[in-house]
Amino acid sequence: MSPHPTTLLPYSERIQLHTNPTAKRILEIMDRKKTNLAVSVDVTTAEEALEVVRRVGESVCMVKTHCDIIEDFTLAFSEELVKLSKELDFVIFEDRKFADIGNTVSLQYSSGVHKISSWADLTNAHSVPGPGIIKGLSTVGQPLGRALILLAEMSSSGSLAVDGYTKQTFQMAKDAGREFVVGFIAQSRIDTDISDGEDWLILSPGVGLAAKGDSLGQQYRTPKEVVGDAGADVIIVGRGIYGIKGGEQAVKDEAERYRKEGWKAYEERLQRQ
Ligand code: S5P
């Protein structure tokens, strides 16, 4: 199979193919810092999370959070995260996986303890409720220049987000337009986007250099498989980096190792014709 055209374009040339300010910024950072690595900071205290971010910040284009697992979450934490995102030049992706009707998700996004829209550049949603979820989130996020990605596939074994579901998710994004929805969580670049010629960002979790999976269904592939073979743009790594034994320096070094692997896979991909 010939490579998907988008996978042959450098990140720098794809910036102009986006109108959403967060999508542009992601591609600009990737190009500037030579990184397609997102670190998923799945630790349970604010201090630990900020510590991991300080260690990996220089190596990443994106930090992914699950704000609802942080026991002592406060808006001071999110303010510090925003400060670090400016100093260390990365985008904040809150992995909220919204999955309700438009009215409810707009409140979950803007209100409550977390006020996600006030600090997260990017968030994500399941397509299962239908297009109202995009409308609800966009009323809050779009005026702030935020962006949304949809979960088209998942990395876990037995996921129901396959085949027709994946295709319909893609169609839902196409129908919504690319002002707010800028891409997908997926395991590979979705073939059908050849037909509309649009540049969607593909972010892939389930990336690990050591383990092949965990005991709860997670499945890992290498950066080479994800970026090189499957044509994804951003690799999302959690435990493979923050869970490494050996202290602060080890986490920093491991982030660099993944950054280099991801970037090498991208550079090799650009050479394929
Ligand atoms: O399909 C998915 C989608 C997501 S966003 N599979 C995933 O694993 N994720 C998230 O990526 C998951 O919630 C976790 O935060 C991260 C993977 O973590 P790791 O420790 O397995 O690398």
CSV table of C-alpha atoms and ligand atoms in Angstrom, one decimal:
chain,number,residue,atom,x,y,z
A,1,MET,CA,0.0,0.0,0.0
A,2,SER,CA,1.4,3.4,-0.9
A,3,PRO,CA,1.9,5.8,2.1
A,4,HIS,CA,-0.9,8.2,3.1
A,5,PRO,CA,0.0,11.6,1.6
A,6,THR,CA,-0.2,13.4,5.0
A,7,THR,CA,2.5,11.1,6.3
A,8,LEU,CA,5.0,12.4,3.7
A,9,LEU,CA,4.5,16.1,4.7
A,10,PRO,CA,6.8,17.6,7.4
A,11,TYR,CA,5.0,18.9,10.5
A,12,SER,CA,6.1,22.4,9.5
A,13,GLU,CA,4.3,22.3,6.2
A,14,ARG,CA,1.1,21.1,7.9
A,15,ILE,CA,0.8,24.2,10.2
A,16,GLN,CA,-0.8,26.2,7.4
A,17,LEU,CA,-3.4,23.4,6.7
A,18,HIS,CA,-5.0,24.1,10.1
A,19,THR,CA,-7.1,27.1,11.2
A,20,ASN,CA,-7.5,26.1,14.8
A,21,PRO,CA,-4.9,27.9,16.9
A,22,THR,CA,-4.2,24.9,19.2
A,23,ALA,CA,-3.7,22.6,16.3
A,24,LYS,CA,-1.3,25.1,14.7
A,25,ARG,CA,0.6,25.5,18.0
A,26,ILE,CA,1.0,21.7,18.4
A,27,LEU,CA,2.6,21.4,15.0
A,28,GLU,CA,4.7,24.5,15.6
A,29,ILE,CA,6.0,23.0,18.8
A,30,MET,CA,6.7,19.6,17.3
A,31,ASP,CA,8.7,21.3,14.6
A,32,ARG,CA,10.5,23.7,16.9
A,33,LYS,CA,11.4,21.1,19.6
A,34,LYS,CA,11.8,18.1,17.3
A,35,THR,CA,9.4,16.1,19.3
A,36,ASN,CA,6.2,14.1,18.7
A,37,LEU,CA,6.1,12.8,22.2
A,38,ALA,CA,3.2,13.4,24.6
A,39,VAL,CA,3.7,12.3,28.2
A,40,SER,CA,0.7,11.1,30.1
A,41,VAL,CA,1.1,12.2,33.7
A,42,ASP,CA,-1.1,9.6,35.4
A,43,VAL,CA,0.0,10.2,39.0
A,44,THR,CA,-2.3,11.0,41.9
A,45,THR,CA,-0.9,14.1,43.6
A,46,ALA,CA,-0.4,17.6,42.3
A,47,GLU,CA,3.2,17.7,43.5
A,48,GLU,CA,4.1,14.4,41.8
A,49,ALA,CA,2.4,15.5,38.6
A,50,LEU,CA,4.3,18.8,38.5
A,51,GLU,CA,7.5,17.1,39.3
A,52,VAL,CA,7.1,14.7,36.3
A,53,VAL,CA,6.2,17.7,34.1
A,54,ARG,CA,9.3,19.6,35.1
A,55,ARG,CA,11.5,16.5,34.3
A,56,VAL,CA,9.9,15.7,30.9
A,57,GLY,CA,8.8,19.2,29.8
A,58,GLU,CA,11.8,19.9,27.5
A,59,SER,CA,11.3,16.6,25.6
A,60,VAL,CA,7.5,16.9,24.8
A,61,CYS,CA,5.1,18.7,22.6
A,62,MET,CA,2.2,17.8,24.9
A,63,VAL,CA,1.5,16.9,28.5
A,64,LYS,CA,-1.6,14.8,29.0
A,65,THR,CA,-3.5,14.9,32.3
A,66,HIS,CA,-6.4,13.1,34.0
A,67,CYS,CA,-7.3,15.9,36.4
A,68,ASP,CA,-9.9,13.6,38.1
A,69,ILE,CA,-7.2,11.3,39.5
A,70,ILE,CA,-5.3,14.1,41.3
A,71,GLU,CA,-6.4,13.9,44.9
A,72,ASP,CA,-5.5,17.4,45.8
A,73,PHE,CA,-6.5,19.1,42.6
A,74,THR,CA,-6.9,22.9,42.9
A,75,LEU,CA,-6.9,25.7,40.3
A,76,ALA,CA,-3.4,26.7,41.7
A,77,PHE,CA,-2.2,23.3,40.3
A,78,SER,CA,-3.7,24.1,36.9
A,79,GLU,CA,-2.2,27.6,37.0
A,80,GLU,CA,1.2,26.1,37.7
A,81,LEU,CA,0.7,23.7,34.8
A,82,VAL,CA,-0.2,26.5,32.4
A,83,LYS,CA,2.9,28.4,33.6
A,84,LEU,CA,5.1,25.4,32.9
A,85,SER,CA,3.5,24.9,29.5
A,86,LYS,CA,4.6,28.4,28.6
A,87,GLU,CA,8.1,28.2,30.0
A,88,LEU,CA,8.8,24.7,28.6
A,89,ASP,CA,6.8,25.1,25.4
A,90,PHE,CA,4.1,22.4,25.4
A,91,VAL,CA,0.4,22.0,25.0
A,92,ILE,CA,-1.9,20.7,27.8
A,93,PHE,CA,-4.2,17.9,26.8
A,94,GLU,CA,-6.8,17.0,29.4
A,95,ASP,CA,-7.8,13.4,28.6
A,96,ARG,CA,-11.4,13.8,29.9
A,97,LYS,CA,-13.1,11.5,27.4
A,98,PHE,CA,-16.4,13.4,27.5
A,99,ALA,CA,-19.3,11.0,26.7
A,100,ASP,CA,-22.7,12.7,27.4
A,101,ILE,CA,-25.3,14.9,25.8
A,102,GLY,CA,-24.2,18.4,24.6
A,103,ASN,CA,-25.6,20.3,27.5
A,104,THR,CA,-24.0,18.1,30.2
A,105,VAL,CA,-20.6,18.1,28.6
A,106,SER,CA,-20.6,21.8,28.2
A,107,LEU,CA,-21.1,22.1,31.9
A,108,GLN,CA,-18.5,19.4,32.7
A,109,TYR,CA,-16.0,21.2,30.5
A,110,SER,CA,-16.5,24.7,31.9
A,111,SER,CA,-17.6,24.2,35.5
A,112,GLY,CA,-17.3,22.0,38.5
A,113,VAL,CA,-14.1,21.6,40.5
A,114,HIS,CA,-11.9,21.3,37.5
A,115,LYS,CA,-13.0,24.1,35.1
A,116,ILE,CA,-11.1,22.2,32.3
A,117,SER,CA,-11.7,24.8,29.6
A,118,SER,CA,-9.9,27.4,31.6
A,119,TRP,CA,-6.6,25.6,31.5
A,120,ALA,CA,-6.6,22.7,29.0
A,121,ASP,CA,-5.6,23.6,25.4
A,122,LEU,CA,-6.9,20.3,24.1
A,123,THR,CA,-9.4,17.7,25.3
A,124,ASN,CA,-11.2,14.7,23.8
A,125,ALA,CA,-14.6,13.1,23.5
A,126,HIS,CA,-16.3,9.8,22.6
A,127,SER,CA,-18.5,10.0,19.6
A,128,VAL,CA,-21.1,7.6,21.1
A,129,PRO,CA,-23.6,10.4,22.1
A,130,GLY,CA,-23.7,11.8,18.5
A,131,PRO,CA,-22.8,15.2,17.1
A,132,GLY,CA,-24.4,17.2,20.0
A,133,ILE,CA,-21.3,16.4,22.0
A,134,ILE,CA,-19.2,18.4,19.6
A,135,LYS,CA,-21.7,21.3,19.6
A,136,GLY,CA,-21.9,21.4,23.3
A,137,LEU,CA,-18.1,21.4,23.8
A,138,SER,CA,-17.5,23.8,21.0
A,139,THR,CA,-19.7,26.5,22.5
A,140,VAL,CA,-17.4,26.6,25.4
A,141,GLY,CA,-14.0,25.8,23.9
A,142,GLN,CA,-14.0,27.3,20.4
A,143,PRO,CA,-14.2,31.0,21.6
A,144,LEU,CA,-11.2,30.3,23.8
A,145,GLY,CA,-9.1,28.8,20.9
A,146,ARG,CA,-9.3,25.3,22.4
A,147,ALA,CA,-9.4,22.1,20.3
A,148,LEU,CA,-11.1,18.8,20.5
A,149,ILE,CA,-10.2,15.3,19.3
A,150,LEU,CA,-12.5,12.4,19.0
A,151,LEU,CA,-11.8,8.8,20.1
A,152,ALA,CA,-12.0,6.8,16.9
A,153,GLU,CA,-10.2,3.8,18.1
A,154,MET,CA,-8.8,2.7,21.5
A,155,SER,CA,-5.6,0.8,22.4
A,156,SER,CA,-7.2,-1.6,24.8
A,157,SER,CA,-8.1,-5.2,23.7
A,158,GLY,CA,-11.7,-5.9,23.0
A,159,SER,CA,-12.5,-2.2,22.3
A,160,LEU,CA,-15.8,-1.7,20.5
A,161,ALA,CA,-14.5,1.4,18.7
A,162,VAL,CA,-13.7,-0.5,15.5
A,163,ASP,CA,-14.9,-0.7,11.9
A,164,GLY,CA,-18.2,1.1,11.4
A,165,TYR,CA,-17.9,3.0,14.7
A,166,THR,CA,-14.5,4.3,13.7
A,167,LYS,CA,-15.7,5.3,10.2
A,168,GLN,CA,-18.8,7.1,11.7
A,169,THR,CA,-16.6,8.9,14.2
A,170,PHE,CA,-14.5,10.2,11.3
A,171,GLN,CA,-17.6,11.2,9.4
A,172,MET,CA,-18.9,13.1,12.5
A,173,ALA,CA,-15.7,15.1,12.7
A,174,LYS,CA,-15.9,15.9,8.9
A,175,ASP,CA,-19.5,17.0,9.3
A,176,ALA,CA,-18.5,19.3,12.2
A,177,GLY,CA,-15.7,20.9,10.3
A,178,ARG,CA,-12.1,21.5,11.4
A,179,GLU,CA,-12.5,24.8,13.3
A,180,PHE,CA,-12.7,22.9,16.7
A,181,VAL,CA,-12.3,19.2,16.0
A,182,VAL,CA,-8.7,18.8,14.8
A,183,GLY,CA,-8.1,15.0,14.9
A,184,PHE,CA,-8.5,11.7,16.6
A,185,ILE,CA,-7.2,9.3,19.2
A,186,ALA,CA,-6.6,6.3,16.9
A,187,GLN,CA,-4.3,3.4,16.4
A,188,SER,CA,-3.5,4.3,12.8
A,189,ARG,CA,-4.1,7.1,10.3
A,190,ILE,CA,-7.6,6.6,9.2
A,191,ASP,CA,-7.6,5.6,5.6
A,192,THR,CA,-10.8,7.4,4.7
A,193,ASP,CA,-9.3,10.8,5.2
A,194,ILE,CA,-7.5,10.3,1.8
A,195,SER,CA,-10.9,11.1,0.2
A,196,ASP,CA,-11.4,14.5,1.8
A,197,GLY,CA,-7.7,15.5,1.6
A,198,GLU,CA,-7.9,17.1,5.0
A,199,ASP,CA,-5.0,17.2,7.6
A,200,TRP,CA,-6.2,15.5,10.8
A,201,LEU,CA,-3.9,15.0,13.7
A,202,ILE,CA,-3.7,11.4,14.9
A,203,LEU,CA,-2.6,10.8,18.5
A,204,SER,CA,-1.8,7.3,19.5
A,205,PRO,CA,-1.7,5.9,23.1
A,206,GLY,CA,-0.5,2.4,23.9
A,207,VAL,CA,3.2,3.1,23.3
A,208,GLY,CA,6.0,1.3,25.1
A,209,LEU,CA,9.6,0.3,24.4
A,210,ALA,CA,9.7,-2.3,27.2
A,211,ALA,CA,6.4,-4.0,27.9
A,212,LYS,CA,3.9,-5.4,25.4
A,213,GLY,CA,0.9,-4.7,27.6
A,214,ASP,CA,-0.5,-4.7,31.1
A,215,SER,CA,-2.8,-7.1,33.0
A,216,LEU,CA,-5.9,-4.9,32.3
A,217,GLY,CA,-6.0,-5.0,28.5
A,218,GLN,CA,-3.6,-2.2,27.6
A,219,GLN,CA,-1.6,-3.1,24.5
A,220,TYR,CA,1.7,-1.4,23.5
A,221,ARG,CA,3.5,-0.8,20.3
A,222,THR,CA,6.8,0.8,19.7
A,223,PRO,CA,7.2,4.4,18.4
A,224,LYS,CA,8.5,3.0,15.1
A,225,GLU,CA,5.3,0.9,14.7
A,226,VAL,CA,3.0,3.8,15.6
A,227,VAL,CA,4.6,6.7,13.7
A,228,GLY,CA,6.5,4.8,11.0
A,229,ASP,CA,4.1,2.0,10.1
A,230,ALA,CA,0.7,3.3,11.3
A,231,GLY,CA,1.2,7.0,10.3
A,232,ALA,CA,0.3,8.6,13.7
A,233,ASP,CA,1.5,12.1,14.5
A,234,VAL,CA,1.9,12.0,18.3
A,235,ILE,CA,2.9,9.1,20.5
A,236,ILE,CA,1.4,9.1,24.0
A,237,VAL,CA,3.5,7.4,26.7
A,238,GLY,CA,2.5,7.1,30.3
A,239,ARG,CA,4.0,4.4,32.6
A,240,GLY,CA,6.9,3.8,30.2
A,241,ILE,CA,8.3,7.2,31.2
A,242,TYR,CA,6.9,8.3,34.6
A,243,GLY,CA,7.0,4.8,35.9
A,244,ILE,CA,10.6,4.1,35.2
A,245,LYS,CA,12.8,3.2,38.2
A,246,GLY,CA,15.9,5.2,39.0
A,247,GLY,CA,14.7,8.6,40.2
A,248,GLU,CA,14.4,12.0,38.6
A,249,GLN,CA,17.3,11.7,36.1
A,250,ALA,CA,16.0,8.3,34.9
A,251,VAL,CA,12.5,9.8,34.0
A,252,LYS,CA,14.2,12.7,32.2
A,253,ASP,CA,16.5,10.3,30.3
A,254,GLU,CA,13.6,8.0,29.4
A,255,ALA,CA,11.6,10.9,28.0
A,256,GLU,CA,14.5,11.8,25.8
A,257,ARG,CA,14.9,8.2,24.7
A,258,TYR,CA,11.2,8.2,23.5
A,259,ARG,CA,11.5,11.6,22.0
A,260,LYS,CA,14.5,10.4,19.9
A,261,GLU,CA,12.8,7.2,18.9
A,262,GLY,CA,9.6,9.0,17.9
A,263,TRP,CA,11.5,11.6,15.9
A,264,LYS,CA,13.6,9.1,14.1
A,265,ALA,CA,10.5,7.2,13.1
A,266,TYR,CA,9.0,10.4,11.7
A,267,GLU,CA,12.2,11.3,9.8
A,268,GLU,CA,12.3,7.9,8.3
A,269,ARG,CA,8.6,8.1,7.4
A,270,LEU,CA,9.3,11.3,5.4
A,271,GLN,CA,11.8,9.5,3.3
A,272,ARG,CA,9.3,6.9,2.1
A,273,GLN,CA,7.7,7.7,-1.3
B,1,S5P,O1,-7.2,4.2,23.6
B,1,S5P,C1,-6.7,4.8,24.5
B,1,S5P,C2,-6.9,6.2,24.7
B,1,S5P,C3,-6.3,6.8,25.7
B,1,S5P,S1,-6.4,8.5,25.8
B,1,S5P,N1,-5.8,4.2,25.3
B,1,S5P,C4,-5.1,4.8,26.3
B,1,S5P,O2,-4.3,4.2,27.0
B,1,S5P,N2,-5.4,6.2,26.6
B,1,S5P,C5,-4.7,6.9,27.7
B,1,S5P,O3,-3.3,6.9,27.4
B,1,S5P,C6,-4.9,6.2,29.0
B,1,S5P,O4,-6.0,6.8,29.7
B,1,S5P,C7,-3.6,6.6,29.8
B,1,S5P,O5,-3.7,7.8,30.4
B,1,S5P,C8,-2.6,6.7,28.6
B,1,S5P,C9,-1.7,5.4,28.5
B,1,S5P,O6,-1.0,5.2,29.6
B,1,S5P,P1,0.2,4.0,29.7
B,1,S5P,O7,0.7,4.1,31.1
B,1,S5P,O8,-0.5,2.7,29.3
B,1,S5P,O9,1.2,4.4,28.6
